[in-house]
XYZ file of C-alpha atoms in Angstrom:
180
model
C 162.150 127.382 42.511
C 164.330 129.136 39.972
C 167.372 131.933 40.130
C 164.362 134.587 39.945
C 162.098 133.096 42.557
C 165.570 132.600 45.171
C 166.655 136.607 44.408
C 162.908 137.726 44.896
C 162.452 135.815 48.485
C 166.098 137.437 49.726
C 164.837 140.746 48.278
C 161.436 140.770 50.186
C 163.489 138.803 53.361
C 166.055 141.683 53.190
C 163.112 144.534 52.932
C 161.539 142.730 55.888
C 164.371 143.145 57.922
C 165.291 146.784 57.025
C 161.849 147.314 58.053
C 162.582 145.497 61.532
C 165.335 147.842 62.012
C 163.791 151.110 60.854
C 160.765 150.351 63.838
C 163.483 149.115 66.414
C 165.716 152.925 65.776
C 162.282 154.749 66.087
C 161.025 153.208 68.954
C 161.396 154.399 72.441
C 164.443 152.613 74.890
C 162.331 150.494 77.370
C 164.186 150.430 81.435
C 164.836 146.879 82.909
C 165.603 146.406 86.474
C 168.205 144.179 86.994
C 169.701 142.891 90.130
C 173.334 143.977 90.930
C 176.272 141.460 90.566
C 176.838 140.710 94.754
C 180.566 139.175 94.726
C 183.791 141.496 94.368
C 187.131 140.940 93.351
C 189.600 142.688 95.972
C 191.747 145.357 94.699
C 189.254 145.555 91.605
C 186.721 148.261 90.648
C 182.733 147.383 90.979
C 179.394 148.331 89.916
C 176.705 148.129 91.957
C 173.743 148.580 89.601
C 170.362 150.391 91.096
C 167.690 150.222 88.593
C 164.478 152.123 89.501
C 161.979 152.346 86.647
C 159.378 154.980 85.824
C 155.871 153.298 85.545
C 154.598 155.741 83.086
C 157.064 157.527 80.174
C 154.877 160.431 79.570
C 154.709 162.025 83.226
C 157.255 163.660 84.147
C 159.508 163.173 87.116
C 162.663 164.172 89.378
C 164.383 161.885 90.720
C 167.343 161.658 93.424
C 168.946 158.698 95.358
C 170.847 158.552 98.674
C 173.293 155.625 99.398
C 173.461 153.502 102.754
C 176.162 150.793 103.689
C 176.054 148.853 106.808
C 179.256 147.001 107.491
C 179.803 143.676 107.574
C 179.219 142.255 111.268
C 178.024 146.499 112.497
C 174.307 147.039 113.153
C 173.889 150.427 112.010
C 173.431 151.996 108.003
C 175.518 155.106 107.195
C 174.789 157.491 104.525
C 177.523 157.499 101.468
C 176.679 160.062 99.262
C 173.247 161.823 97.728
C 173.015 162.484 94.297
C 170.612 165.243 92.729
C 170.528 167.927 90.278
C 173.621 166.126 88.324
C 175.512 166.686 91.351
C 177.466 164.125 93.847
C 177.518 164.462 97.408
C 179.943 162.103 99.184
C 179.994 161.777 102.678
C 183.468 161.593 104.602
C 184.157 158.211 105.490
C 187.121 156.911 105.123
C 186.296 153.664 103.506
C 184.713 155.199 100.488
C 187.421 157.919 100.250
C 188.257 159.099 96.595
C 186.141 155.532 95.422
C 182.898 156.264 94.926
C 182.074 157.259 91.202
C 178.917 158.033 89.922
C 177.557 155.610 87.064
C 173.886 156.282 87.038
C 171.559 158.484 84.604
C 172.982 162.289 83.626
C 171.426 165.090 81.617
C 168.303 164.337 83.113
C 166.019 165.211 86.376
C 164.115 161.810 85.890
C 166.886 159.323 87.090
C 166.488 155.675 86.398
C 169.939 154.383 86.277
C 171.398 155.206 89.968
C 173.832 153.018 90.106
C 177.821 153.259 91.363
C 180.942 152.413 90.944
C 183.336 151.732 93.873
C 187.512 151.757 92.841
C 189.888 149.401 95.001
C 187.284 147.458 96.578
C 188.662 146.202 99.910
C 187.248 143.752 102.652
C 185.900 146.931 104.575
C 182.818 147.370 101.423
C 181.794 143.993 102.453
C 177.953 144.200 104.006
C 174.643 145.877 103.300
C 173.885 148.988 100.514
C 170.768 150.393 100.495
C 169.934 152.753 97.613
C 167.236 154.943 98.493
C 165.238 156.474 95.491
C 162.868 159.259 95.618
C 161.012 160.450 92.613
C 158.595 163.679 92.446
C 155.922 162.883 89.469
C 153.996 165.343 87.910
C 150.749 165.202 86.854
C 147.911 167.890 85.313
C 146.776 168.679 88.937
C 148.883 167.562 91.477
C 152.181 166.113 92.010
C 152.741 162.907 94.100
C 155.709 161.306 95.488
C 157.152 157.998 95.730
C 160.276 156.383 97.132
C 161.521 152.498 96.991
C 164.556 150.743 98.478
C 167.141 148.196 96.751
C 169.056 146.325 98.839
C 172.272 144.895 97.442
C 174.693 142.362 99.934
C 178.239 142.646 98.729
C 181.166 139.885 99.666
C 184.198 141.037 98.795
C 186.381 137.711 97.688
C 190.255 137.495 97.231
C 190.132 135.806 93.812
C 192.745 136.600 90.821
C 190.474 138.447 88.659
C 191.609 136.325 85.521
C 189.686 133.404 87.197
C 186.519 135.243 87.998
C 185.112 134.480 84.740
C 182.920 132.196 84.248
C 184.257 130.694 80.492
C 187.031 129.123 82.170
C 186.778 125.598 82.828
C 187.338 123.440 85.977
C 189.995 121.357 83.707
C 191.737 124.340 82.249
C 191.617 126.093 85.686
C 193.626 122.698 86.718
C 196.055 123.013 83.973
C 197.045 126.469 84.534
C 194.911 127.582 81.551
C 193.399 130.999 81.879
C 192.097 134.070 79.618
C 194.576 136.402 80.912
């Protein structure tokens, strides 16, 4: 194959990949729900993801979510906060106190992102959270409702954050060796 024949396959490679890109920008963002992370770092600040997809794109929803926690080694759930109509409701309770910050959906009545944030994790956010999401679809002739639970365990672990990742080996761990 000759200097022409190597400049016309990276010209037709390089038009099938602009072409790749132009479909991929058109197309429509796709929701995954993922499981949340269940171990935090004390003193640190943690998501706790809540994923809740929408079967069908084209009907139209509204969605809201209300937060539980149960306590490590306590028997009953507790209500958190709410969140609807781009506003947060935070219960008082002094363990979530000024750390609870919204990191879910906004600009839109059809959440699928609910999830949180909780600042200066301490050993009292160990235990159960239950997000609670309740979505309103809309259809031609009716409307119909639907509600699901995730159910995230949290630890909370005294670890030096530095060491909580992963890339850092057992043998430079040993040596004194970390990323930070």
């Amino acid at each position: 194959m000759g200097g022409k024949g190597k400049a016309s396959e990276l010209e037709r490679q390089h038009e099938l990949v602009s072409r790749k890109e132009e479909a991929v920008s058109s197309a429509w963002g796709g929701c995954v729900e993922v499981d949340s992370e269940t171990e935090a770092v004390y003193g640190m600040t943690f998501k706790i993801l809540c994923i809740s997809c929408k079967r069908r794109s084209e009907t139209n929803a509204e969605t809201f979510t209300e937060w539980t926690f149960r306590q490590k080694g306590t028997e009953e759930f507790v209500k958190i906060l709410r969140y609807e109509n781009e506003v947060l409701q935070l219960e008082e309770d002094e363990r979530f106190e000024g750390r609870v910050v919204w990191n879910g959906s906004r600009g839109t009545k059809d959440l699928q992102d609910l999830s949180i944030f909780i600042t200066n994790v301490t050993y009292n956010h160990s235990g159960d959270y239950e997000c609670h999401v309740y979505r309103l679809l809309f259809f031609d002739n009716y409307e119909h409702n639907t509600s699901v639970v995730k159910k995230i365990h949290l630890e909370v672990v005294d670890k030096d954050p530095c060491w909580a990742q992963d890339s850092v080996s057992d043998e430079a761990k040993a040596a004194g060796l970390g990323p930070c």
